[in-house]
Short mmCIF file of N, CA and C in Angstrom, two decimals:
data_model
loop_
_atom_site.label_atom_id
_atom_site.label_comp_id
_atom_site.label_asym_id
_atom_site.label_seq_id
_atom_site.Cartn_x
_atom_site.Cartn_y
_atom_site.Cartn_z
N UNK O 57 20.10 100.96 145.15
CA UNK O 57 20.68 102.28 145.34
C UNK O 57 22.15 102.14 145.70
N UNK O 58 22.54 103.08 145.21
CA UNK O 58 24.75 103.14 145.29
C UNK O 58 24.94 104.74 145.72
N UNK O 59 26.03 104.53 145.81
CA UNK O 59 26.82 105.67 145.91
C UNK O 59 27.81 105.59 145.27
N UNK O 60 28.50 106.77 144.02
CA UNK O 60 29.36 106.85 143.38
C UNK O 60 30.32 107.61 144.19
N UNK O 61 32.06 107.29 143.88
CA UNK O 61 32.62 108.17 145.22
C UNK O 61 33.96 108.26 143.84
N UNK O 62 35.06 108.87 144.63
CA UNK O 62 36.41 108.94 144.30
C UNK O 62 37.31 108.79 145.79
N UNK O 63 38.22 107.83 145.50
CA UNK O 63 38.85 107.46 146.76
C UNK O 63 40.45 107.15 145.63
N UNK O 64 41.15 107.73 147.28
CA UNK O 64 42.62 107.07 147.31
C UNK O 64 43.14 105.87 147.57
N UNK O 65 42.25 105.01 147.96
CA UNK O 65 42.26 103.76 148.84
C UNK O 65 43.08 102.62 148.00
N UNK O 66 43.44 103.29 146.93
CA UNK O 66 44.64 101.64 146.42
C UNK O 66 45.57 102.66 145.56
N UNK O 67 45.77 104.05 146.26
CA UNK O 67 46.93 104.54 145.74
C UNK O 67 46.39 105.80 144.55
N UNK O 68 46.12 106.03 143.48
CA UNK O 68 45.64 106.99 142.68
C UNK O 68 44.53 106.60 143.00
N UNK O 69 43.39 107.96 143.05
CA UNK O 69 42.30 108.09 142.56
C UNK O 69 41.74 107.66 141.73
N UNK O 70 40.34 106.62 142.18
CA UNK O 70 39.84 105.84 141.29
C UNK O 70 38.36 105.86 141.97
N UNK O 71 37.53 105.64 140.59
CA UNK O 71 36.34 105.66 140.55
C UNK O 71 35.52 104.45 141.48
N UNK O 72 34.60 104.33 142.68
CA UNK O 72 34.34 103.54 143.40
C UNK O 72 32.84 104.04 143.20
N UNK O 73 31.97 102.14 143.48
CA UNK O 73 30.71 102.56 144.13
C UNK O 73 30.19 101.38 144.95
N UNK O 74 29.74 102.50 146.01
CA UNK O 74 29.27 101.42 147.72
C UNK O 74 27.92 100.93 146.99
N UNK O 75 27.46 100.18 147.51
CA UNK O 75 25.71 99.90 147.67
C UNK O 75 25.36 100.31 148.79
N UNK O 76 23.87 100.92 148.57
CA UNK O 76 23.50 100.98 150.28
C UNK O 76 23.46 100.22 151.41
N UNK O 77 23.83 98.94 151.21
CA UNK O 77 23.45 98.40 152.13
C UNK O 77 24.73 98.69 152.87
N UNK O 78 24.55 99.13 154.39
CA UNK O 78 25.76 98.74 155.01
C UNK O 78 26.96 98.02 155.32
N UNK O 79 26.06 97.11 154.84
CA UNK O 79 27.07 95.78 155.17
C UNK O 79 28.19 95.16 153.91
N UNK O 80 27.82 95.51 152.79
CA UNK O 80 28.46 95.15 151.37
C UNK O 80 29.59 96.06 150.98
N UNK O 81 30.26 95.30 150.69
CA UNK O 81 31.89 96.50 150.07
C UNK O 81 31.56 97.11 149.13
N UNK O 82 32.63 98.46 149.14
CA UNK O 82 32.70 98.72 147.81
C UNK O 82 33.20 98.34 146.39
N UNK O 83 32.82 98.26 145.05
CA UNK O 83 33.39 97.80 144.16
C UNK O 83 34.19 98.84 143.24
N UNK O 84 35.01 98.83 142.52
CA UNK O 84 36.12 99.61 141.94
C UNK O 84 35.25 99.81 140.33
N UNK O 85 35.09 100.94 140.17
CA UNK O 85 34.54 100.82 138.69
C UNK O 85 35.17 101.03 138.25
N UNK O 86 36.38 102.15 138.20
CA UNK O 86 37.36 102.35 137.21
C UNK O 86 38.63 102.47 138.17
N UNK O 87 39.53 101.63 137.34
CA UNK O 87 40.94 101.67 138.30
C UNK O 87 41.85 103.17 137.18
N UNK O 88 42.39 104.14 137.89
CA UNK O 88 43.19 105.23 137.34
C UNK O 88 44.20 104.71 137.35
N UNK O 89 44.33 103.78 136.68
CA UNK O 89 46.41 104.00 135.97
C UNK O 89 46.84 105.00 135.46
N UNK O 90 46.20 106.09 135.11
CA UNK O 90 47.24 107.10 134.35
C UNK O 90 47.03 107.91 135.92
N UNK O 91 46.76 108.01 136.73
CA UNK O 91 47.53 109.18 137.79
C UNK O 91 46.35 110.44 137.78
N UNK O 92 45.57 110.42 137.09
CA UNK O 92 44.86 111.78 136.96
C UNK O 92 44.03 111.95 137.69
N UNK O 93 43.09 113.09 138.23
CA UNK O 93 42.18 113.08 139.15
C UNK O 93 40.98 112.99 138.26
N UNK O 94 40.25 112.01 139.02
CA UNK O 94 38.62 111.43 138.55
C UNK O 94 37.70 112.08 139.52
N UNK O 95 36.76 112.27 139.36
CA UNK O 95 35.33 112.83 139.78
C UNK O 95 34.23 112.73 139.44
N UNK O 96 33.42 112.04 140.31
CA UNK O 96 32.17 111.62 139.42
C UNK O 96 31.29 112.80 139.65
N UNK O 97 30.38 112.85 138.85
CA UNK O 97 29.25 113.87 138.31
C UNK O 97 27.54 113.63 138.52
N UNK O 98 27.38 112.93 137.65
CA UNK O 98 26.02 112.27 137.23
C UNK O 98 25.92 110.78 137.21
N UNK O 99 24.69 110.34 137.27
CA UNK O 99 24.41 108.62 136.82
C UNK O 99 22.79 109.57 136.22
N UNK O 100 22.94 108.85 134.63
CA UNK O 100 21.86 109.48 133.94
C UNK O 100 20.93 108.50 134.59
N UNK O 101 19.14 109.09 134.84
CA UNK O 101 17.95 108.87 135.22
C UNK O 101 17.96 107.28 134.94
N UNK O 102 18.29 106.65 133.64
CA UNK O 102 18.03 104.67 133.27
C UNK O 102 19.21 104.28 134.24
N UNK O 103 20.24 104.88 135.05
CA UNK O 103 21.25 104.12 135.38
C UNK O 103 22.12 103.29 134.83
N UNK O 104 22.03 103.81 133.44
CA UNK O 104 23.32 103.13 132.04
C UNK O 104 24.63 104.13 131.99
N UNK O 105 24.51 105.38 132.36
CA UNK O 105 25.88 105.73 132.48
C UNK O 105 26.44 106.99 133.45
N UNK O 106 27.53 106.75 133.69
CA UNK O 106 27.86 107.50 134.72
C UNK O 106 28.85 108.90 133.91
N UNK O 107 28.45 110.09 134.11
CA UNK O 107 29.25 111.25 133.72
C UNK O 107 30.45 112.00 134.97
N UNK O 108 31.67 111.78 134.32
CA UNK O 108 32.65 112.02 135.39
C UNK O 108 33.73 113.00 134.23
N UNK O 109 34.35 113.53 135.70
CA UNK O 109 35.69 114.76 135.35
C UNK O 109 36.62 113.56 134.98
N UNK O 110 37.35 114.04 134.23
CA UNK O 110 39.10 113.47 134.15
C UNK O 110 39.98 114.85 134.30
N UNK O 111 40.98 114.49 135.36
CA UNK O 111 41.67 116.01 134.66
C UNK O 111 42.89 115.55 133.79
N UNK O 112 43.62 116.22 132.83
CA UNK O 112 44.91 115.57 132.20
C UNK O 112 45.73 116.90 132.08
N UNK O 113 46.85 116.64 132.52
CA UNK O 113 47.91 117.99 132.41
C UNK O 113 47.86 118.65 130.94
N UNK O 114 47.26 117.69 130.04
CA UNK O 114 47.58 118.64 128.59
C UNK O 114 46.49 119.37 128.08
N UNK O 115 44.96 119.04 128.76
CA UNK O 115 43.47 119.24 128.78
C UNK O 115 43.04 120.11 129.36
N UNK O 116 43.30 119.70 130.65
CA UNK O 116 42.74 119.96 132.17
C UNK O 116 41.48 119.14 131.98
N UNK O 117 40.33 120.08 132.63
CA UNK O 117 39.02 119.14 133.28
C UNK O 117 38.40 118.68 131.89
N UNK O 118 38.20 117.33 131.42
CA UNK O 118 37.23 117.04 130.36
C UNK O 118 36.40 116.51 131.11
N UNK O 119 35.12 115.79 130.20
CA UNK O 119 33.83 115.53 130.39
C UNK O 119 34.04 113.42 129.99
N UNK O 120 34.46 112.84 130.83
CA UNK O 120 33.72 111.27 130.24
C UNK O 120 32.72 110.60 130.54
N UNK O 121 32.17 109.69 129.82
CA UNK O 121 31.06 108.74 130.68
C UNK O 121 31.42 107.24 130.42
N UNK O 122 31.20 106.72 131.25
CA UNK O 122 31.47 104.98 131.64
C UNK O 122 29.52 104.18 131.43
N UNK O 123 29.79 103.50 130.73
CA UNK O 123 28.45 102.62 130.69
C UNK O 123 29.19 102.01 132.73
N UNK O 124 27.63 102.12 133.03
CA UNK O 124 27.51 101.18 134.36
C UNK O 124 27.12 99.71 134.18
N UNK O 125 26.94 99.18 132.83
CA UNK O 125 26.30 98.05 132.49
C UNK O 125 27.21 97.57 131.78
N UNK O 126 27.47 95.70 131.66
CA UNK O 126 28.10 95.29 130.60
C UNK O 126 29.83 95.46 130.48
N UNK O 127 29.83 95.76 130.03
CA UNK O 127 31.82 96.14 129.79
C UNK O 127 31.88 97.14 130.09
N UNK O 128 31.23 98.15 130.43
CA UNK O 128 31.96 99.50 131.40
C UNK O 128 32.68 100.11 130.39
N UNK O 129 32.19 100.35 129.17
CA UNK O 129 33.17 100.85 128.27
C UNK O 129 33.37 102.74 128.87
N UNK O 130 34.04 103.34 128.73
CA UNK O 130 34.34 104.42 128.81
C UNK O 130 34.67 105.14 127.62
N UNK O 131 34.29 106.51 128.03
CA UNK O 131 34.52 107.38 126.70
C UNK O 131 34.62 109.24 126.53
N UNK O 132 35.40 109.63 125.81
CA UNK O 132 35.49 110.89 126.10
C UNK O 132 34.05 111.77 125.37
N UNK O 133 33.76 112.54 126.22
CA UNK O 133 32.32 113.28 125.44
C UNK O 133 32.19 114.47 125.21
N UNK O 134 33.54 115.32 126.08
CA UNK O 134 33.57 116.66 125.58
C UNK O 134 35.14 116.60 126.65
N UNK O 135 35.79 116.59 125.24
CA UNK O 135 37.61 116.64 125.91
C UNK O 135 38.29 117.33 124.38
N UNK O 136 38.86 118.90 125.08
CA UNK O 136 39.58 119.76 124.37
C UNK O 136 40.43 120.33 125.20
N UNK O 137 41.04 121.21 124.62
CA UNK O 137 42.30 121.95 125.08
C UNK O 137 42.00 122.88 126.52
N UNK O 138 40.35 123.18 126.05
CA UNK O 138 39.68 123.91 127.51
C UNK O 138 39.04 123.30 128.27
N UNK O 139 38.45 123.96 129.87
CA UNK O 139 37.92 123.58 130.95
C UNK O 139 36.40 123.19 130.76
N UNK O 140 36.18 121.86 130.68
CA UNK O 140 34.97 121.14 130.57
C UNK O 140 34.15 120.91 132.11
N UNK O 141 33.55 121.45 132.85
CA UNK O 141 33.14 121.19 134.12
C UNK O 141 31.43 120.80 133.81
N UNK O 142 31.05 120.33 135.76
CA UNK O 142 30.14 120.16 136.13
C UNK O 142 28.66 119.82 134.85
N UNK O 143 29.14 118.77 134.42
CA UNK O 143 27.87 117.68 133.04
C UNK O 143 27.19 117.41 133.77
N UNK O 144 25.88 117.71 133.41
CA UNK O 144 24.37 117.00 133.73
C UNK O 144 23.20 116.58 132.53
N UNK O 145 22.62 114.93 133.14
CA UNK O 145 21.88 114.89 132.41
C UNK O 145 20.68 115.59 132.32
N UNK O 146 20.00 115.73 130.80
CA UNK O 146 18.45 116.34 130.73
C UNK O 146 18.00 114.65 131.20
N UNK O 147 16.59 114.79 131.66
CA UNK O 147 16.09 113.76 132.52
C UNK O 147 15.28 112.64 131.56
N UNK O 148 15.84 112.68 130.23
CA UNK O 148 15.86 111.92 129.81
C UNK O 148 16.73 110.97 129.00
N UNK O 149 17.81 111.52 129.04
CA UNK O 149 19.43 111.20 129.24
C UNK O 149 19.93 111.05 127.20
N UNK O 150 19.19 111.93 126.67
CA UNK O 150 19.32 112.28 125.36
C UNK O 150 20.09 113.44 125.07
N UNK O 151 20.32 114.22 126.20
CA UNK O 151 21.35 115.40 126.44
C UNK O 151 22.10 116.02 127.38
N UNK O 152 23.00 116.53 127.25
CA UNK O 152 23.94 117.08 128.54
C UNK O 152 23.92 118.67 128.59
N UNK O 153 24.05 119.22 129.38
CA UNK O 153 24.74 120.28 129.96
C UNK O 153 25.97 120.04 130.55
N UNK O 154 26.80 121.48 130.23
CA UNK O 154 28.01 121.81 131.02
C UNK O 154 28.60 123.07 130.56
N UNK O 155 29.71 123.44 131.54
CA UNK O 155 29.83 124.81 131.21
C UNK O 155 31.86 124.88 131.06
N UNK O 156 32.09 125.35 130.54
CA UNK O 156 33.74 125.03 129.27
C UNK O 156 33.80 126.90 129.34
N UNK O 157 35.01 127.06 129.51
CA UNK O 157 35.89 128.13 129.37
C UNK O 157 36.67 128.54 128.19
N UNK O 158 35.66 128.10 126.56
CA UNK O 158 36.74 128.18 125.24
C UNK O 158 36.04 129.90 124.78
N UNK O 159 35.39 130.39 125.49
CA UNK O 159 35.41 131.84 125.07
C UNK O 159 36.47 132.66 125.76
N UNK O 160 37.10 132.44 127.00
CA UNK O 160 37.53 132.84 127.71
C UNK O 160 36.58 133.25 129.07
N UNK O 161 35.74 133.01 129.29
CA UNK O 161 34.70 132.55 130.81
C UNK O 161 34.00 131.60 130.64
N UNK O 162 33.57 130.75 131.78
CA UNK O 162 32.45 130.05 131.26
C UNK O 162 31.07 130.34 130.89
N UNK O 163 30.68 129.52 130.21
CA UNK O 163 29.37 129.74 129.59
C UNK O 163 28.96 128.63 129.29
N UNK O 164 27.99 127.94 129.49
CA UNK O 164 26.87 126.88 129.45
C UNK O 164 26.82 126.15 127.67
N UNK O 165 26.86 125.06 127.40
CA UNK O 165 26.28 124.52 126.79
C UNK O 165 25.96 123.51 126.88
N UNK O 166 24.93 122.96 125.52
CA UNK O 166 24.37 121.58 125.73
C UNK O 166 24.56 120.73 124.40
N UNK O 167 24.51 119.22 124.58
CA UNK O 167 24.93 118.64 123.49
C UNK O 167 24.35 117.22 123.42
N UNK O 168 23.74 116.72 122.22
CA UNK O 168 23.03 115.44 122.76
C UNK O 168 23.89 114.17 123.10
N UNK O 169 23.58 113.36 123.92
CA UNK O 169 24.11 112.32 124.64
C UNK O 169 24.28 111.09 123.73
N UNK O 170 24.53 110.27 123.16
CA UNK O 170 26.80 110.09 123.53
C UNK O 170 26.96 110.91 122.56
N UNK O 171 26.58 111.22 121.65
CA UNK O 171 27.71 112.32 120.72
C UNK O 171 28.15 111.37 119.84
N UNK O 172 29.51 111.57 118.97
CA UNK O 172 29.65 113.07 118.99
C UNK O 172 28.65 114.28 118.06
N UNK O 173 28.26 115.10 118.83
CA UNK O 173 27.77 116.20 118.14
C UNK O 173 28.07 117.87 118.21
N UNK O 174 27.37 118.69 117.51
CA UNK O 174 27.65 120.26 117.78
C UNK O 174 26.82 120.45 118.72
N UNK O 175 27.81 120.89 119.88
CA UNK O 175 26.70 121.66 120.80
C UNK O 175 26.30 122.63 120.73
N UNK O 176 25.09 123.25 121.98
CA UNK O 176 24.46 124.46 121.46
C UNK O 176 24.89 125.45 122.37
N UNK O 177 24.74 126.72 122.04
CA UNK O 177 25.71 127.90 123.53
C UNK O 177 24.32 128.24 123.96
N UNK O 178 24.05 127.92 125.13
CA UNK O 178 23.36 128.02 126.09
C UNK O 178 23.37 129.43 126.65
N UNK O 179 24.32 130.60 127.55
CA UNK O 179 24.72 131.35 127.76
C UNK O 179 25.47 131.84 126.84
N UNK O 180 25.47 133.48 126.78
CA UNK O 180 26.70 134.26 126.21
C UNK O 180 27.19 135.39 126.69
N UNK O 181 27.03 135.72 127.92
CA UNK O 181 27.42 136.37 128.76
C UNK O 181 28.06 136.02 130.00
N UNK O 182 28.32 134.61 130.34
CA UNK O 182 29.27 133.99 131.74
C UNK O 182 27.78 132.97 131.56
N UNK O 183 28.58 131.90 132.34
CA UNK O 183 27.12 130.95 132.67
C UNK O 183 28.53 129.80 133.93
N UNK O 184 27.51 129.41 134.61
CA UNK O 184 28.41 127.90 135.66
C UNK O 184 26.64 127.42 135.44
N UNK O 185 27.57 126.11 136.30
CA UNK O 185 26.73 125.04 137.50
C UNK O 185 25.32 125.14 136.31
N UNK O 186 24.99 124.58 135.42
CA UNK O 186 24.04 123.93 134.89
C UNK O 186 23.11 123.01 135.91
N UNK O 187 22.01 122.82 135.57
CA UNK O 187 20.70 121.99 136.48
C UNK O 187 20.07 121.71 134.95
N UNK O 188 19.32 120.06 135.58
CA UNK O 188 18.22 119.95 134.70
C UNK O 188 17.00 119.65 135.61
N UNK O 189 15.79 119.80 134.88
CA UNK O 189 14.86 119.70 135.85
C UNK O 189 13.28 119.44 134.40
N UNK O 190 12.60 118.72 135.00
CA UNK O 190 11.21 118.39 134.40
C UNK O 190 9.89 119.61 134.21
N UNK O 191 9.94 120.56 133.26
CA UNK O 191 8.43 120.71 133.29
C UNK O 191 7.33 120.24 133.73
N UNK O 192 6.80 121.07 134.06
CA UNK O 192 5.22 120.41 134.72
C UNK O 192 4.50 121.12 133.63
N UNK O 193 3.59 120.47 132.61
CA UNK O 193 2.92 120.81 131.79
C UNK O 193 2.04 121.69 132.45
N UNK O 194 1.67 121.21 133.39
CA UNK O 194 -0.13 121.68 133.96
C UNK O 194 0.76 123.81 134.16
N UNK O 195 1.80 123.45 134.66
CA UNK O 195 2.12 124.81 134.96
C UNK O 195 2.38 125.90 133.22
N UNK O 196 2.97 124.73 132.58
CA UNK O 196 3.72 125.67 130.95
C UNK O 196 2.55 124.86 129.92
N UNK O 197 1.11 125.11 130.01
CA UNK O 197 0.46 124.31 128.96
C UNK O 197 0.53 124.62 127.32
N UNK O 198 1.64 125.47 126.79
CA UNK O 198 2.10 125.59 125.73
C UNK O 198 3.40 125.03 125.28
N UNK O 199 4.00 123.74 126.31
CA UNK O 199 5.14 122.91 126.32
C UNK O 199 4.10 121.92 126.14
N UNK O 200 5.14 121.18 124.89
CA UNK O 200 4.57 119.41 124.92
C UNK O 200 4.72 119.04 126.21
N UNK O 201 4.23 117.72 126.16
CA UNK O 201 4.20 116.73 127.13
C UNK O 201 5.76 116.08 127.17
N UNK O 202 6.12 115.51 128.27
CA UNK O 202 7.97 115.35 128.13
C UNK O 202 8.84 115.98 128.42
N UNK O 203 8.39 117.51 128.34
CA UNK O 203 9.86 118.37 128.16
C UNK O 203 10.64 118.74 129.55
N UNK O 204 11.84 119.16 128.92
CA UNK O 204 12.29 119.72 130.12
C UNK O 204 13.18 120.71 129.59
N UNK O 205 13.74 121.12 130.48
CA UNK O 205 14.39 122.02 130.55
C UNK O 205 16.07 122.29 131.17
N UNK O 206 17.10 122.99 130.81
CA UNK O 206 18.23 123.41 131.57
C UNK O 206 18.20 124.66 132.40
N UNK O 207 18.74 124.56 133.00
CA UNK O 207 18.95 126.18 134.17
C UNK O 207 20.23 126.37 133.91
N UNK O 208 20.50 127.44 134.49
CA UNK O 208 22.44 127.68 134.98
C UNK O 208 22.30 129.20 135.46
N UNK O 209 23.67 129.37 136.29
CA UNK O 209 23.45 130.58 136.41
C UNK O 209 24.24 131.09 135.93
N UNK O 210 23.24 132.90 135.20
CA UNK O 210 24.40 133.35 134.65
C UNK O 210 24.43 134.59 135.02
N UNK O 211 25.08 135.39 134.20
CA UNK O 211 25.51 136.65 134.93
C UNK O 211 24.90 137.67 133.77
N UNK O 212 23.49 138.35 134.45
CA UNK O 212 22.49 139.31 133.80
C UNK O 212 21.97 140.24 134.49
N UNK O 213 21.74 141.14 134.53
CA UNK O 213 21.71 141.93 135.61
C UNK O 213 20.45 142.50 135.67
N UNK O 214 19.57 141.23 135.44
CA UNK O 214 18.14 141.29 135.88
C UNK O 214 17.90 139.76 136.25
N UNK O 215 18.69 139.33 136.15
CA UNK O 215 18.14 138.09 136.59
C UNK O 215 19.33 137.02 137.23
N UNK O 216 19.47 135.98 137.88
CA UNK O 216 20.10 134.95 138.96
C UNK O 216 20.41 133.65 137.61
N UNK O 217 19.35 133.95 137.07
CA UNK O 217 19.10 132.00 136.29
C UNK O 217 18.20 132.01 135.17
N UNK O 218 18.76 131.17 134.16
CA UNK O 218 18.25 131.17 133.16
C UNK O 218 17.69 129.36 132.16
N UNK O 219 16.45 129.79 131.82
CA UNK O 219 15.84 128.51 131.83
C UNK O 219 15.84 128.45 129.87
N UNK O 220 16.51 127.31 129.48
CA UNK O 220 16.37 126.76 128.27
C UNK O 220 15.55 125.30 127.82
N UNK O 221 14.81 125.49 127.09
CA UNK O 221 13.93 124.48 127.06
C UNK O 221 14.55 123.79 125.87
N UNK O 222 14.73 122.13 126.23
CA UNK O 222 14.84 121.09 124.68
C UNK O 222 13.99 120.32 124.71
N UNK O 223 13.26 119.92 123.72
CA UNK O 223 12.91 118.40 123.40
C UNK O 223 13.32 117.85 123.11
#
């Protein structure tokens, strides 16, 4: 078990992770030479990759992920001209949620994991803060076995939250 962080501790903001154990340092996963603010997000369910903010003055907030294994390659997964926030994996790390400001509010979508692909609009009326979470068959026995689902909240005026199901 780790902890993923963002620290100032050698000057720009850079991607760090402790181990639990008390006693062991932290190690530097990604050093920020370009100056930008990093934020980590997610570590998908296998613990192969980590989903983090970048911000860039010409972007603002995009979406990257860093393999935690091997060469640590990094990569952009949803980086455009608009606000890419708060990515989560589905819990089987074949898809993401997040919610992007290219309508002019946010609104939720999802897109399969690494990409690149077309994502799908989740919300179309405002949507933030995406969740993923596991079906319980025994409760939805007209869902396969496996599935899950996204949440987010959006703005309906019968309801708080809205549940999209993928396989």
């Amino acid at each position: 078990s780790s902890l993923i962080f963002t620290s100032n501790q050698r000057g720009n903001y850079s991607l760090y992770r402790q181990p639990a154990r008390v006693t062991a340092s932290n190690e530097m996963l990604l050093d920020n030479t370009e100056g930008n603010f990093l934020t980590p997000r997610e570590v998908s369910a296998d613990g192969r990759f980590l989903l983090y903010l970048a911000s860039s003055p010409s972007t603002g907030w995009d979406i990257w992920a860093m393999s935690l294994t091997g060469d640590r390659k990094r990569f952009p997964v949803v980086a455009t001209s608009f606000e890419e926030r708060d990515p989560v994996f589905s819990p089987d790390g074949r898809w993401i949620a997040f919610q992007s400001d290219e309508t002019g509010r946010f609104e939720i979508y999802a897109q399969p994991f690494p990409g690149p692909s077309a994502k799908l609009s989740i919300s179309n009326n405002g949507g933030t803060q995406p969740a993923t979470f596991t079906v319980a068959t025994s409760d939805w026995p007209t869902l396969p076995a496996a599935s899950y689902a996204f949440a987010c909240s959006v703005a309906l005026p019968f309801a708080s939250a809205v549940v999209f199901q993928l396989n």
